[in-house]
């Protein structure tokens, strides 16, 4: 059973309205957790509470096994973060920025600076001022600064925003490297779902301050694989017929007139014949595929 290094239970944060509302979340050690939600959904608020930049209005959190609010600051030392953009001194070099953070953390050995510059791909920036870096370089500098102190959990708030394709690729490879080679657990938020699709090992979908679903990457892949979309006059009856015919296949009733059948590999003509024989009122069958974006929207719209 994977170790749960962060747990949120019924977490709330209220400003004028609820930014988080009865929010539940679990992050396991070793994961790259893709935190998905539209702008204003509550992603940054959760990250601010996790890192101690904001206090919750209610609910509980547990970080590295510690749930006592008076002792959480000790566990937050094991967390590195970039929230709402990397913070650095633009008139200083990458090396000098890292030196400032090293001193702030009370780390005696200076060799960590050279190591982090190399990890972030900034070892050749020399005397170039950080303010003159590309946006991708600035993000990588921010990550290098967040890695001072060797955190076990790295929190990244919308790190690919504004990056060009090359910058996105470099950042993606850096995150994978930190996760695989150094065992750093990563919580990364984005509304660019196609980017997280190439990174995450598990996902959390948030909307209007509520967790809509948490799912492992392989489970999401299974749900987003090709499927048959079946329009029927009586969707409940059609779904019951499909359950009898395909007990091992997943079904999803998406509306009053449509049901999806996942994992079907046979003949569509034979399927139609069987449905007709079983008096299922089928109007249309078509092959579909659900993207990550469409899956998220199906969660958002469920129950509305």
Coordinates of C-alpha atoms in Angstrom, one line a residue:
X1 CA 0.0 0.0 0.0
X2 CA 1.6 3.3 -1.1
X3 CA 2.4 5.8 1.7
X4 CA -0.1 8.7 1.7
X5 CA 2.1 11.8 2.3
X6 CA -0.7 14.4 2.1
X7 CA -4.4 13.9 3.0
X8 CA -7.1 16.5 3.0
X9 CA -10.5 15.8 4.6
X10 CA -13.6 18.0 4.3
X11 CA -11.2 21.0 3.7
X12 CA -12.8 24.4 3.3
X13 CA -11.6 27.8 2.6
X14 CA -14.0 30.7 2.5
X15 CA -13.4 34.2 1.3
X16 CA -16.6 35.9 0.1
X17 CA -17.5 32.5 -1.4
X18 CA -16.0 29.0 -0.9
X19 CA -12.7 28.5 -2.7
X20 CA -12.7 25.0 -1.3
X21 CA -15.8 23.3 -0.1
X22 CA -15.7 19.9 1.7
X23 CA -12.6 19.1 -0.4
X24 CA -10.9 15.6 -0.1
X25 CA -7.6 14.7 -1.5
X26 CA -4.8 12.1 -1.2
X27 CA -1.3 12.2 -2.6
X28 CA 0.9 9.1 -2.4
X29 CA 4.7 9.0 -2.2
X30 CA 6.3 8.7 -5.7
X31 CA 3.4 10.0 -7.7
X32 CA 3.3 12.8 -10.2
X33 CA -0.2 14.0 -9.2
X34 CA -1.9 16.0 -12.0
X35 CA -4.2 18.5 -10.4
X36 CA -6.8 19.5 -13.0
X37 CA -9.3 22.3 -12.9
X38 CA -10.3 25.5 -14.7
X39 CA -9.1 28.9 -13.6
X40 CA -10.7 29.7 -10.3
X41 CA -11.6 26.1 -9.5
X42 CA -9.5 26.1 -6.2
X43 CA -6.2 24.6 -7.3
X44 CA -4.0 27.5 -6.0
X45 CA -5.9 27.8 -2.8
X46 CA -5.3 24.1 -2.0
X47 CA -1.6 24.5 -2.7
X48 CA -1.4 27.6 -0.5
X49 CA -2.9 25.7 2.4
X50 CA -0.7 22.7 1.9
X51 CA 2.4 24.9 2.0
X52 CA 1.3 27.1 4.9
X53 CA 0.7 30.2 2.8
X54 CA -2.9 30.3 3.8
X55 CA -5.0 28.8 6.6
X56 CA -8.1 26.7 6.0
X57 CA -11.5 27.8 7.3
X58 CA -12.4 24.2 8.3
X59 CA -11.5 20.6 7.7
X60 CA -8.2 18.8 8.3
X61 CA -5.0 18.1 6.6
X62 CA -2.3 15.5 7.3
X63 CA 1.3 16.0 5.9
X64 CA 3.9 13.3 6.2
X65 CA 1.8 11.7 9.0
X66 CA 1.4 14.9 11.0
X67 CA -2.0 16.4 11.5
X68 CA -1.4 18.6 14.5
X69 CA -1.8 22.2 13.2
X70 CA 0.9 23.4 15.7
X71 CA 3.5 21.0 14.3
X72 CA 2.7 21.1 10.6
X73 CA 5.4 23.7 10.0
X74 CA 8.0 21.0 10.7
X75 CA 6.7 18.8 7.9
X76 CA 6.4 21.7 5.5
X77 CA 10.2 21.9 5.6
X78 CA 10.0 18.8 3.5
X79 CA 8.0 20.6 0.8
X80 CA 9.4 22.8 -2.1
X81 CA 7.0 24.9 -4.1
X82 CA 6.4 27.4 -6.8
X83 CA 3.0 29.0 -6.4
X84 CA 1.8 31.9 -8.6
X85 CA 5.1 32.1 -10.5
X86 CA 8.7 31.7 -9.5
X87 CA 10.1 34.4 -7.1
X88 CA 13.8 35.4 -7.7
X89 CA 16.0 38.5 -7.9
X90 CA 16.0 39.5 -11.6
X91 CA 19.3 41.5 -11.2
X92 CA 21.2 38.5 -9.9
X93 CA 22.6 35.4 -11.7
X94 CA 21.0 32.0 -11.3
X95 CA 23.9 31.0 -9.1
X96 CA 23.6 34.1 -6.9
X97 CA 19.8 33.5 -6.5
X98 CA 20.5 29.9 -5.4
X99 CA 23.1 31.2 -3.0
X100 CA 20.6 33.5 -1.3
X101 CA 18.2 30.6 -0.8
X102 CA 21.0 28.3 0.5
X103 CA 21.8 30.9 3.2
X104 CA 18.2 31.3 4.1
X105 CA 17.9 27.5 4.6
X106 CA 21.1 27.5 6.7
X107 CA 22.7 24.9 4.4
X108 CA 26.5 24.9 5.0
X109 CA 27.8 23.2 1.9
X110 CA 27.8 25.2 -1.3
X111 CA 28.2 22.2 -3.7
X112 CA 24.4 21.9 -3.8
X113 CA 24.3 25.0 -6.0
X114 CA 26.4 23.6 -8.8
X115 CA 24.4 20.3 -8.6
X116 CA 21.0 22.2 -8.9
X117 CA 22.2 24.4 -11.7
X118 CA 23.1 21.2 -13.6
X119 CA 19.8 19.5 -12.8
X120 CA 17.9 22.5 -14.0
X121 CA 20.0 22.9 -17.2
X122 CA 21.3 26.3 -16.1
X123 CA 24.9 25.5 -15.5
X124 CA 26.1 27.5 -18.6
X125 CA 24.1 30.7 -17.8
X126 CA 27.2 32.3 -16.2
X127 CA 26.9 36.0 -15.5
X128 CA 23.6 36.4 -17.3
X129 CA 21.0 38.0 -15.1
X130 CA 17.9 36.0 -14.3
X131 CA 15.7 38.9 -15.4
X132 CA 17.0 38.3 -19.0
X133 CA 16.2 34.6 -18.9
X134 CA 13.5 33.1 -21.2
X135 CA 10.3 32.2 -19.4
X136 CA 11.2 28.5 -19.5
X137 CA 14.6 29.2 -17.9
X138 CA 12.9 31.3 -15.2
X139 CA 10.6 28.4 -14.4
X140 CA 13.6 26.0 -14.2
X141 CA 15.4 28.4 -11.9
X142 CA 12.3 28.6 -9.7
X143 CA 12.3 24.8 -9.5
X144 CA 16.0 24.7 -8.7
X145 CA 15.4 27.2 -5.9
X146 CA 12.5 25.1 -4.6
X147 CA 14.8 22.1 -4.5
X148 CA 17.2 23.7 -2.0
X149 CA 16.9 21.6 1.1
X150 CA 16.1 18.4 -0.8
X151 CA 12.3 18.4 -0.5
X152 CA 10.4 15.1 -0.7
X153 CA 7.3 16.8 -2.2
X154 CA 7.5 19.5 -5.0
X155 CA 4.4 21.6 -5.5
X156 CA 4.1 23.4 -8.9
X157 CA 1.3 25.8 -9.7
X158 CA 0.6 26.1 -13.5
X159 CA 4.3 25.8 -14.4
X160 CA 3.7 25.5 -18.2
X161 CA 1.7 28.7 -18.5
X162 CA 3.0 30.8 -21.3
X163 CA 5.9 28.5 -22.3
X164 CA 6.7 27.7 -25.9
X165 CA 6.8 24.1 -27.0
X166 CA 10.6 23.8 -26.3
X167 CA 10.1 25.2 -22.8
X168 CA 7.3 22.8 -22.1
X169 CA 9.4 19.9 -23.3
X170 CA 12.4 20.9 -21.1
X171 CA 10.2 21.4 -18.1
X172 CA 8.4 18.1 -18.6
X173 CA 11.7 16.2 -18.8
X174 CA 13.0 18.0 -15.7
X175 CA 10.0 16.9 -13.7
X176 CA 10.2 13.3 -14.9
X177 CA 13.9 13.3 -14.0
X178 CA 13.3 14.6 -10.5
X179 CA 10.5 12.0 -9.9
X180 CA 12.4 9.0 -11.4
X181 CA 16.0 9.7 -10.3
X182 CA 15.5 11.5 -7.0
X183 CA 12.2 10.0 -5.9
X184 CA 10.5 13.4 -5.5
X185 CA 6.7 13.3 -5.3
X186 CA 5.2 16.1 -7.5
X187 CA 1.9 17.9 -7.3
X188 CA 1.5 19.8 -10.5
X189 CA -1.6 21.8 -11.4
X190 CA -2.7 22.9 -14.9
X191 CA -5.7 23.7 -17.1
X192 CA -3.6 22.5 -20.1
X193 CA -4.8 18.9 -19.8
X194 CA -2.9 17.5 -22.8
X195 CA 0.4 18.4 -21.0
X196 CA -0.4 16.6 -17.8
X197 CA -1.5 13.6 -19.9
X198 CA 2.2 13.1 -20.7
X199 CA 3.4 13.5 -17.1
X200 CA 0.9 12.4 -14.4
X201 CA 0.7 9.0 -12.8
X202 CA -2.6 9.9 -11.1
X203 CA -5.1 12.7 -11.4
X204 CA -7.4 14.8 -9.2
X205 CA -10.2 16.8 -10.9
X206 CA -11.5 19.8 -9.1
X207 CA -14.4 22.1 -9.9
X208 CA -15.8 24.9 -7.9
X209 CA -13.8 23.9 -4.8
X210 CA -14.9 20.3 -4.8
X211 CA -13.0 17.2 -5.7
X212 CA -14.9 15.6 -8.5
X213 CA -12.7 12.5 -8.8
X214 CA -9.3 11.0 -8.1
X215 CA -8.0 8.3 -10.4
X216 CA -4.8 6.5 -11.4
X217 CA -3.4 7.2 -14.8
X218 CA -4.1 3.6 -16.0
X219 CA -7.7 3.9 -14.9
X220 CA -8.1 7.2 -16.8
X221 CA -6.5 5.7 -19.9
X222 CA -9.0 2.9 -19.7
X223 CA -11.9 5.4 -19.4
X224 CA -10.6 7.5 -22.2
X225 CA -10.1 4.7 -24.7
X226 CA -12.4 4.3 -27.7
X227 CA -16.0 3.4 -26.9
X228 CA -19.4 3.0 -28.5
X229 CA -21.8 5.8 -28.0
X230 CA -25.4 4.4 -28.2
X231 CA -28.5 6.6 -28.5
X232 CA -31.6 4.9 -27.4
X233 CA -35.3 5.7 -26.8
X234 CA -35.2 3.9 -23.4
X235 CA -31.6 4.3 -22.1
X236 CA -32.2 2.4 -18.9
X237 CA -33.6 -0.6 -20.7
X238 CA -30.7 -0.5 -23.2
X239 CA -28.2 -0.3 -20.4
X240 CA -29.7 -3.3 -18.7
X241 CA -29.5 -5.3 -21.9
X242 CA -25.9 -4.3 -22.4
X243 CA -25.0 -5.3 -18.8
X244 CA -26.4 -8.8 -19.5
X245 CA -24.6 -9.1 -22.8
X246 CA -21.3 -7.6 -21.6
X247 CA -21.0 -8.1 -17.8
X248 CA -17.2 -7.4 -17.9
X249 CA -17.5 -4.2 -19.9
X250 CA -17.9 -0.7 -18.4
X251 CA -21.1 1.2 -19.1
X252 CA -21.7 4.9 -18.6
X253 CA -25.2 6.5 -18.9
X254 CA -24.3 10.0 -20.0
X255 CA -27.8 11.4 -20.7
X256 CA -31.5 10.5 -20.8
X257 CA -30.9 9.2 -24.4
X258 CA -27.3 8.0 -24.5
X259 CA -25.1 5.3 -23.0
X260 CA -21.4 4.5 -23.6
X261 CA -20.1 1.0 -23.9
X262 CA -16.3 0.7 -23.2
X263 CA -14.0 -2.1 -24.3
X264 CA -16.2 -3.5 -27.0
X265 CA -14.1 -5.3 -29.7
X266 CA -16.7 -7.2 -31.7
X267 CA -18.8 -6.5 -34.7
X268 CA -21.1 -3.5 -34.5
X269 CA -23.6 -5.1 -36.8
X270 CA -23.8 -8.2 -34.6
X271 CA -24.2 -5.9 -31.6
X272 CA -27.1 -4.1 -33.3
X273 CA -28.7 -7.4 -34.1
X274 CA -28.5 -8.6 -30.5
X275 CA -29.9 -5.4 -29.2
X276 CA -32.8 -5.6 -31.6
X277 CA -33.5 -9.2 -30.6
X278 CA -33.4 -8.1 -26.9
X279 CA -35.9 -5.3 -27.7
X280 CA -33.5 -2.5 -26.9
X281 CA -34.8 0.7 -28.5
X282 CA -31.6 1.7 -30.2
X283 CA -31.6 4.8 -32.5
X284 CA -27.9 5.2 -33.3
X285 CA -24.5 3.6 -32.6
X286 CA -21.2 5.3 -33.3
X287 CA -17.6 4.8 -32.3
X288 CA -16.1 7.6 -30.2
X289 CA -13.1 8.5 -28.1
X290 CA -13.0 10.6 -25.0
X291 CA -10.1 13.0 -24.6
X292 CA -8.8 14.2 -21.2
X293 CA -10.6 17.5 -21.7
X294 CA -13.9 15.7 -22.5
X295 CA -13.5 13.5 -19.6
X296 CA -13.0 16.4 -17.3
X297 CA -16.1 18.2 -18.7
X298 CA -18.2 15.0 -18.2
X299 CA -17.2 15.1 -14.5
X300 CA -18.1 18.8 -14.2
X301 CA -21.4 18.4 -15.9
X302 CA -22.4 15.2 -14.1
X303 CA -25.4 15.7 -11.9
X304 CA -26.3 19.1 -13.4

